[in-house]
Amino acid sequence: MSLSIREFLFIYSFVALRIYSYVYHFFYSFFSKVNLRNNPYIEDGFIILPLYNVKRKLADDIFFESRSANDFIKFLFEFRPYQRNLAFYLLHVTEASKMYHSPLSLLSIPSVKVHKKNQFNLSFRTFLYELRNELKTYQIQNNIHHKKATLTRILEILKDLEQQMIIEKRGWSEYYLKAIRANLDEADARLKNLELEAKNREPITPNIYNIGNPLSPNYQNQLFKGRKDVVDRLSNIIYTSPQMPLLLIQGQRRVGKTSLINYLEQLLGSGFKIVKLDMQSGTNKRFDTFVQNINQELNKMLGIDENIEMSDDILESWIAFEAYLTEHTKALNYKVIIAFDEYESFHKHIVKKHGEDILANMRSFMQSQNQVIFLFSGMLRISDLTSPNWDEYFSNAQRLKVDYLSKEESLELITKPVDDFNLLYTDDVANEVYEL
């Protein structure tokens, strides 16, 4: 195939122009200051080969001081198709920067969903989930003893994250390492301050009680008392029901419903795994993010990496959700309990919005298998939830009432909550505390 002189001159001119442009940008970036507001990629959309040290200068600008990173990254994605790898790289640097400048902040934990390319490995993502959960607990703790225990666990997770990032070969790992080590320093300093504060505020014996916050098996095993009757009845329902009914843990506030859910996996034994959802959390108030949260927790539990494809159509999304649950749980040698804590919020924000389809789909799925179990927890009974009416779909719902601890269990919690508790009560004092 022969080229005309005009075509040859056009191609020659284009190639010569690109070579000139590249050489110009190369020397410009070598001798000039490069940052997000002044760099070759803004001027030229046809740069393909990497330019010397430009990526490093842009990354450092983002990591240490720049506030306009998101605008520049968005610009690369939309208008610089040859620089998508650079955009993903800088996206990681932005996440690391937030973590570096706001240590131990929930808002600074890197997202595990935004990076469709150059994704974290599964182990690193698992540790990020754990770190996020522990930071949530740390922020609401009001007891120094439990705050120290949570912070110790955060330090352990950060060290695991550090080891994961040390072996990471991709270039953005150095920025995450700086961020993780900054968080380690902050956590270590806070832990030392808490230890000093504990010595001043608790000179006789540590206050092991955790007012207003649910108990967690990670560090409060001995404080959890009773509930054997509820656990026994729950086990009996699960093992004897041919079709799984909706299960409801119901009781007034502050009687330990959330603590019971936290301990269920430990109390029920190896035949069960729990996925717990706080339905008052903002991310669980929309159907799509609610499903994605279940997806993430199950991926972590099962050691897989498969995302549920969501759709604007609620029925299509539910079908994809069911297919994911069925495929990945049918061969398990244990049952998966998905626990909806504060389920009234699920009714208010999701069921009311999407109507009866949600309840109908849930009932159909429960009747078609018994490997995945839906467990709800809250103050209200099923019959109290209307528009749509839950009892029209779950007339055989099994209610497990949770009330105050018995007197025997309460006295044990007062006088011997943990093995090294060194306060002594007379019987009269202990009984008075119980009555109060």
Coordinates of C-alpha atoms in Angstrom, one line a residue:
M1 CA 0.0 0.0 0.0
S2 CA 1.6 3.3 -1.1
L3 CA 1.2 6.7 0.5
S4 CA 0.7 9.9 -1.3
I5 CA 3.2 12.7 -0.7
R6 CA 0.5 14.6 1.2
E7 CA -0.3 11.6 3.5
F8 CA 3.4 11.0 4.0
L9 CA 4.1 14.7 4.9
F10 CA 1.1 14.6 7.3
I11 CA 2.3 11.5 9.1
Y12 CA 5.9 12.8 9.2
S13 CA 4.8 16.2 10.6
F14 CA 2.6 14.5 13.2
V15 CA 5.4 12.2 14.4
A16 CA 7.9 15.0 14.4
L17 CA 5.6 17.2 16.4
R18 CA 5.0 14.5 18.9
I19 CA 8.7 13.9 19.3
Y20 CA 9.4 17.6 19.7
S21 CA 6.5 17.9 22.2
Y22 CA 7.8 15.0 24.2
V23 CA 11.4 16.3 24.3
Y24 CA 10.1 19.7 25.2
H25 CA 8.0 18.4 28.1
F26 CA 10.8 16.1 29.2
F27 CA 13.3 18.9 29.7
Y28 CA 10.6 21.3 31.0
S29 CA 9.7 18.8 33.7
F30 CA 13.4 18.2 34.4
F31 CA 14.3 21.8 35.0
S32 CA 10.9 23.4 36.1
K33 CA 8.7 23.1 39.1
V34 CA 5.9 20.6 38.5
N35 CA 2.7 20.5 40.6
L36 CA -1.0 19.9 40.1
R37 CA -1.5 23.4 38.6
N38 CA 1.6 23.4 36.4
N39 CA 2.4 20.2 34.6
P40 CA 2.6 18.8 31.0
Y41 CA -0.6 16.8 31.3
I42 CA -2.7 19.9 31.6
E43 CA -1.3 21.3 28.3
D44 CA -0.9 18.1 26.2
G45 CA -3.4 15.3 25.9
F46 CA -1.2 13.0 23.7
I47 CA 1.7 12.2 26.1
I48 CA 2.0 8.5 26.1
L49 CA 5.5 7.7 27.4
P50 CA 6.3 8.5 31.0
L51 CA 8.0 11.8 31.7
Y52 CA 11.0 11.9 34.0
N53 CA 10.1 12.3 37.7
V54 CA 6.7 13.9 36.9
K55 CA 4.7 11.2 38.6
R56 CA 6.9 11.5 41.7
K57 CA 6.5 15.3 41.9
L58 CA 2.7 15.1 41.4
A59 CA 2.4 12.4 44.0
D60 CA 4.5 14.4 46.6
D61 CA 2.4 17.5 45.9
I62 CA -0.7 15.6 46.6
F63 CA 0.6 13.7 49.7
F64 CA 2.0 16.6 51.6
E65 CA -0.1 19.6 50.9
S66 CA -2.3 19.9 47.9
R67 CA -6.1 20.3 48.3
S68 CA -7.0 20.2 44.6
A69 CA -6.0 16.5 44.0
N70 CA -9.6 15.3 43.3
D71 CA -10.2 17.9 40.6
F72 CA -6.9 17.0 38.8
I73 CA -7.6 13.2 39.0
K74 CA -11.1 13.7 37.7
F75 CA -9.6 15.8 34.8
L76 CA -7.2 12.9 34.0
F77 CA -10.0 10.3 33.9
E78 CA -12.2 12.5 31.7
F79 CA -9.8 14.1 29.3
R80 CA -6.5 12.2 29.4
P81 CA -7.2 8.7 28.3
Y82 CA -3.5 7.8 28.1
Q83 CA -3.1 8.7 31.7
R84 CA -5.5 6.4 33.4
N85 CA -2.8 4.5 35.2
L86 CA -1.4 7.8 36.5
A87 CA -4.9 8.8 37.7
F88 CA -5.3 5.5 39.6
Y89 CA -1.8 5.9 41.1
L90 CA -2.6 9.5 42.3
L91 CA -6.0 8.2 43.6
H92 CA -4.1 5.9 45.9
V93 CA -1.7 8.7 47.0
T94 CA -4.8 10.8 47.8
E95 CA -6.2 8.1 50.0
A96 CA -2.8 7.6 51.7
S97 CA -2.6 11.4 52.3
K98 CA -5.9 11.5 54.1
M99 CA -4.7 8.7 56.3
Y100 CA -1.4 10.4 57.0
H101 CA -2.9 13.8 57.9
S102 CA -5.8 12.6 60.0
P103 CA -4.5 9.6 61.9
L104 CA -7.0 7.3 63.6
S105 CA -9.9 9.0 61.9
L106 CA -12.7 7.0 60.4
L107 CA -13.0 9.4 57.5
S108 CA -9.3 8.8 56.6
I109 CA -9.5 5.0 56.2
P110 CA -8.8 4.3 52.5
S111 CA -11.8 3.1 50.5
V112 CA -11.6 -0.5 49.4
K113 CA -14.2 0.0 46.6
V114 CA -13.1 3.0 44.5
H115 CA -9.9 1.5 43.0
K116 CA -11.1 -0.7 40.2
K117 CA -7.6 -0.9 38.9
N118 CA -4.5 -1.4 41.1
Q119 CA -6.7 -2.7 43.9
F120 CA -5.4 -3.6 47.3
N121 CA -4.9 -7.3 47.9
L122 CA -7.5 -9.2 49.9
S123 CA -5.5 -9.5 53.1
F124 CA -4.9 -5.7 53.2
R125 CA -8.6 -5.0 52.6
T126 CA -9.5 -7.4 55.4
F127 CA -7.3 -5.6 57.8
L128 CA -8.9 -2.3 56.6
Y129 CA -12.3 -3.6 57.5
E130 CA -11.1 -4.6 60.9
L131 CA -9.4 -1.3 61.5
R132 CA -12.6 0.6 60.5
N133 CA -14.7 -1.5 63.0
E134 CA -12.2 -1.1 65.8
L135 CA -12.1 2.7 65.2
K136 CA -15.9 2.9 65.4
T137 CA -15.7 1.1 68.8
Y138 CA -12.9 3.3 70.0
Q139 CA -14.8 6.5 69.2
I140 CA -17.8 5.6 71.2
Q141 CA -16.0 4.1 74.2
N142 CA -16.3 6.0 77.5
N143 CA -14.5 3.5 79.7
I144 CA -10.7 3.8 80.0
H145 CA -10.2 0.1 80.5
H146 CA -12.0 -0.8 77.3
K147 CA -10.6 2.1 75.4
K148 CA -7.1 0.8 76.1
A149 CA -8.1 -2.7 75.0
T150 CA -9.5 -1.3 71.7
L151 CA -6.5 0.9 71.1
T152 CA -4.2 -2.1 71.6
R153 CA -6.2 -4.0 69.0
I154 CA -5.9 -1.1 66.6
L155 CA -2.1 -1.1 67.1
E156 CA -2.0 -4.8 66.2
I157 CA -4.1 -4.2 63.0
L158 CA -1.9 -1.3 62.0
K159 CA 1.2 -3.5 62.3
D160 CA -0.4 -6.1 60.1
L161 CA -1.2 -3.4 57.6
E162 CA 2.4 -2.3 57.7
Q163 CA 3.7 -5.8 57.0
Q164 CA 1.3 -6.1 54.1
M165 CA 2.4 -2.8 52.6
I166 CA 6.1 -3.6 53.0
I167 CA 5.8 -6.6 50.6
E168 CA 3.6 -4.6 48.2
K169 CA 5.5 -3.9 45.0
R170 CA 3.4 -1.2 43.4
G171 CA 4.7 2.4 43.6
W172 CA 2.0 3.9 45.8
S173 CA 2.9 1.5 48.7
E174 CA 5.6 4.0 50.0
Y175 CA 2.9 6.6 50.6
Y176 CA 0.7 4.1 52.5
L177 CA 3.7 3.0 54.5
K178 CA 4.2 6.6 55.6
A179 CA 0.5 7.0 56.5
I180 CA 0.4 3.7 58.4
R181 CA 3.5 4.5 60.4
A182 CA 2.0 8.0 61.3
N183 CA -1.1 6.2 62.6
L184 CA 1.1 3.7 64.5
D185 CA 2.9 6.7 66.2
E186 CA -0.4 8.3 67.0
A187 CA -2.0 5.1 68.4
D188 CA 1.1 4.5 70.5
A189 CA 1.1 8.0 72.0
R190 CA -2.6 7.8 72.8
L191 CA -2.2 4.4 74.5
K192 CA 0.5 5.8 76.7
N193 CA -1.7 8.8 77.6
L194 CA -4.6 6.5 78.4
E195 CA -2.3 4.4 80.7
L196 CA -1.3 7.5 82.6
E197 CA -4.9 8.7 82.8
A198 CA -6.0 5.3 84.1
K199 CA -3.5 5.4 86.9
N200 CA -4.8 8.8 88.0
R201 CA -8.5 8.1 87.6
E202 CA -8.6 4.4 88.8
P203 CA -6.1 4.1 91.6
I204 CA -8.0 1.3 93.4
T205 CA -9.3 -1.0 90.7
P206 CA -10.1 -0.4 87.0
N207 CA -13.7 0.4 86.1
I208 CA -14.4 -2.6 83.9
Y209 CA -18.1 -1.7 83.3
N210 CA -19.0 -0.2 79.9
I211 CA -21.9 2.2 80.2
G212 CA -24.2 2.4 77.3
N213 CA -22.1 0.6 74.7
P214 CA -22.5 -3.0 73.6
L215 CA -20.1 -5.7 74.7
S216 CA -17.7 -7.3 72.3
P217 CA -16.1 -10.8 72.6
N218 CA -12.7 -9.3 71.6
Y219 CA -11.9 -8.0 75.0
Q220 CA -15.0 -8.3 77.3
N221 CA -15.7 -12.0 77.5
Q222 CA -16.2 -12.2 81.3
L223 CA -18.7 -9.3 81.4
F224 CA -21.2 -11.1 79.2
K225 CA -23.7 -13.0 81.4
G226 CA -26.7 -15.1 80.9
R227 CA -28.9 -15.4 77.8
K228 CA -28.6 -19.2 77.7
D229 CA -32.4 -19.5 77.4
V230 CA -32.5 -17.3 74.3
V231 CA -29.5 -19.1 72.7
D232 CA -31.1 -22.5 73.4
R233 CA -34.4 -21.5 71.9
L234 CA -32.7 -20.0 68.9
S235 CA -30.7 -23.1 68.3
N236 CA -33.8 -25.3 68.6
I237 CA -35.8 -23.2 66.0
I238 CA -32.9 -23.3 63.5
Y239 CA -32.3 -27.0 63.8
T240 CA -36.0 -28.1 63.8
S241 CA -37.7 -25.8 61.3
P242 CA -38.2 -27.3 57.8
Q243 CA -38.5 -23.8 56.4
M244 CA -36.6 -21.0 58.2
P245 CA -38.9 -18.4 59.8
L246 CA -38.0 -14.8 60.3
L247 CA -36.3 -14.6 63.7
L248 CA -36.7 -11.5 66.0
I249 CA -34.8 -10.6 69.1
Q250 CA -37.0 -8.1 70.8
G251 CA -36.7 -6.1 73.9
Q252 CA -36.5 -2.5 75.3
R253 CA -33.4 -0.4 75.0
R254 CA -30.3 -1.2 77.1
V255 CA -31.2 -4.8 77.9
G256 CA -28.3 -6.2 75.8
K257 CA -29.7 -7.1 72.4
T258 CA -26.7 -5.8 70.5
S259 CA -24.3 -7.5 72.9
L260 CA -26.2 -10.7 72.4
I261 CA -25.7 -10.5 68.6
N262 CA -22.0 -9.7 69.1
Y263 CA -21.7 -12.9 71.1
L264 CA -24.0 -15.2 69.1
E265 CA -21.2 -16.8 67.0
Q266 CA -19.3 -17.7 70.1
L267 CA -22.5 -18.9 71.9
L268 CA -23.9 -21.0 69.0
G269 CA -20.6 -22.7 68.2
S270 CA -18.8 -23.7 65.0
G271 CA -22.0 -24.4 63.1
F272 CA -22.7 -20.7 62.6
K273 CA -21.2 -17.5 61.3
I274 CA -22.7 -14.0 61.9
V275 CA -22.8 -11.0 59.6
K276 CA -24.0 -8.1 61.7
L277 CA -25.5 -4.9 60.3
D278 CA -26.1 -1.8 62.2
M279 CA -29.2 -0.6 60.4
Q280 CA -28.9 2.9 61.9
S281 CA -25.6 3.4 60.1
G282 CA -25.9 5.8 57.2
T283 CA -24.5 3.3 54.7
N284 CA -27.2 0.8 55.6
K285 CA -30.1 3.3 54.9
R286 CA -30.0 2.7 51.1
F287 CA -30.7 -0.6 49.5
D288 CA -27.6 -0.6 47.2
T289 CA -25.1 0.2 49.9
F290 CA -26.8 -2.1 52.4
V291 CA -26.3 -5.0 49.9
Q292 CA -22.7 -4.0 49.3
N293 CA -22.0 -4.0 53.0
I294 CA -23.3 -7.6 53.2
N295 CA -21.3 -8.4 50.1
Q296 CA -18.1 -7.1 51.7
E297 CA -18.6 -8.8 55.0
L298 CA -19.3 -12.2 53.3
N299 CA -16.3 -11.8 51.0
K300 CA -14.1 -11.2 54.0
M301 CA -15.6 -14.2 55.8
L302 CA -15.4 -16.6 52.8
G303 CA -12.0 -15.3 51.6
I304 CA -13.3 -14.4 48.1
D305 CA -13.5 -11.3 46.0
E306 CA -16.7 -11.2 44.1
N307 CA -18.9 -8.1 43.8
I308 CA -22.7 -8.2 43.4
E309 CA -23.8 -6.4 40.3
M310 CA -26.4 -3.8 41.4
S311 CA -29.1 -2.4 39.1
D312 CA -31.5 0.6 39.2
D313 CA -34.2 -2.0 39.2
I314 CA -34.8 -3.3 42.7
L315 CA -36.0 -6.8 41.5
E316 CA -32.9 -7.3 39.4
S317 CA -30.7 -6.2 42.3
W318 CA -32.4 -8.6 44.6
I319 CA -32.1 -11.5 42.1
A320 CA -28.3 -10.8 41.9
F321 CA -28.2 -10.7 45.7
E322 CA -30.0 -14.0 46.1
A323 CA -27.8 -15.6 43.4
Y324 CA -24.6 -14.5 45.3
L325 CA -25.9 -15.8 48.6
T326 CA -27.0 -19.1 47.2
E327 CA -23.8 -19.8 45.2
H328 CA -21.4 -19.0 48.0
T329 CA -23.2 -20.6 50.9
K330 CA -24.7 -23.8 49.6
A331 CA -21.6 -25.9 50.2
L332 CA -20.7 -24.5 53.6
N333 CA -20.6 -26.7 56.6
Y334 CA -22.1 -23.9 58.7
K335 CA -25.1 -21.6 58.5
V336 CA -24.8 -17.9 57.9
I337 CA -26.9 -15.6 60.1
I338 CA -27.4 -12.1 58.7
A339 CA -28.4 -10.0 61.7
F340 CA -30.2 -6.7 61.2
D341 CA -29.6 -4.7 64.4
E342 CA -32.1 -1.8 65.0
Y343 CA -34.3 -3.3 62.3
E344 CA -36.9 -0.5 62.6
S345 CA -34.5 1.6 60.7
F346 CA -34.5 -1.0 57.9
H347 CA -38.3 -0.7 57.7
K348 CA -38.2 3.1 57.7
H349 CA -35.5 3.7 55.1
I350 CA -35.6 0.7 52.8
V351 CA -38.8 -1.2 53.1
K352 CA -41.1 1.8 53.1
K353 CA -39.2 3.2 50.1
H354 CA -39.3 0.1 48.0
G355 CA -42.6 -1.3 49.2
E356 CA -43.8 -4.8 49.6
D357 CA -41.3 -6.2 47.0
I358 CA -38.6 -6.3 49.6
L359 CA -40.7 -8.3 52.1
A360 CA -42.0 -10.6 49.5
N361 CA -38.5 -11.3 48.1
M362 CA -37.2 -11.9 51.6
R363 CA -40.0 -14.4 52.5
S364 CA -39.5 -16.3 49.2
F365 CA -35.8 -16.6 49.7
M366 CA -36.2 -17.8 53.3
Q367 CA -38.7 -20.4 52.2
S368 CA -36.4 -21.7 49.4
Q369 CA -33.3 -22.6 51.6
N370 CA -32.2 -22.8 55.1
Q371 CA -28.5 -22.1 54.8
V372 CA -28.8 -18.3 55.2
I373 CA -30.9 -17.0 58.1
F374 CA -32.3 -13.5 58.6
L375 CA -32.3 -12.4 62.2
F376 CA -33.8 -9.0 63.2
S377 CA -33.3 -7.2 66.4
G378 CA -35.2 -4.1 67.8
M379 CA -37.7 -2.7 70.3
L380 CA -40.8 -3.3 68.2
R381 CA -42.7 -6.5 67.4
I382 CA -43.3 -7.6 63.8
S383 CA -47.0 -6.5 64.1
D384 CA -46.0 -3.0 65.0
L385 CA -44.4 -2.3 61.6
T386 CA -47.0 -1.2 59.0
S387 CA -47.2 0.4 55.5
P388 CA -46.4 -2.3 54.4
N389 CA -47.5 -4.7 57.1
W390 CA -44.8 -7.1 58.1
D391 CA -47.1 -9.6 59.8
E392 CA -48.8 -10.2 56.4
Y393 CA -45.5 -11.7 55.2
F394 CA -44.1 -13.2 58.4
S395 CA -47.0 -14.5 60.3
N396 CA -44.9 -17.4 61.6
A397 CA -42.0 -15.1 62.8
Q398 CA -40.3 -16.4 65.9
R399 CA -39.9 -13.8 68.7
L400 CA -37.1 -14.2 71.2
K401 CA -37.7 -11.9 74.2
V402 CA -34.7 -10.3 75.8
D403 CA -35.2 -8.8 79.2
Y404 CA -33.1 -7.8 82.2
L405 CA -30.7 -10.4 83.6
S406 CA -32.0 -12.7 86.4
K407 CA -31.1 -11.8 90.0
E408 CA -28.5 -14.5 90.2
E409 CA -26.8 -13.3 87.0
S410 CA -27.0 -9.7 88.0
L411 CA -25.4 -10.3 91.4
E412 CA -22.6 -12.2 89.7
L413 CA -22.1 -9.1 87.4
I414 CA -22.0 -6.9 90.5
T415 CA -19.7 -8.8 92.8
K416 CA -17.5 -10.8 90.4
P417 CA -17.6 -9.4 86.9
V418 CA -14.1 -10.5 86.1
D419 CA -11.6 -12.8 87.8
D420 CA -9.3 -10.1 89.1
F421 CA -12.0 -7.8 90.4
N422 CA -10.9 -6.7 93.9
L423 CA -13.8 -4.8 95.3
L424 CA -15.8 -6.6 98.1
Y425 CA -19.5 -6.1 98.7
T426 CA -21.6 -7.2 101.6
D427 CA -24.8 -9.1 100.6
D428 CA -26.9 -6.0 101.6
V429 CA -25.0 -3.7 99.4
A430 CA -25.0 -6.1 96.4
N431 CA -28.8 -6.6 96.8
E432 CA -29.4 -2.8 97.0
V433 CA -27.4 -2.3 93.8
Y434 CA -29.5 -5.0 92.1
E435 CA -32.8 -3.3 93.3
L436 CA -31.6 0.0 92.0

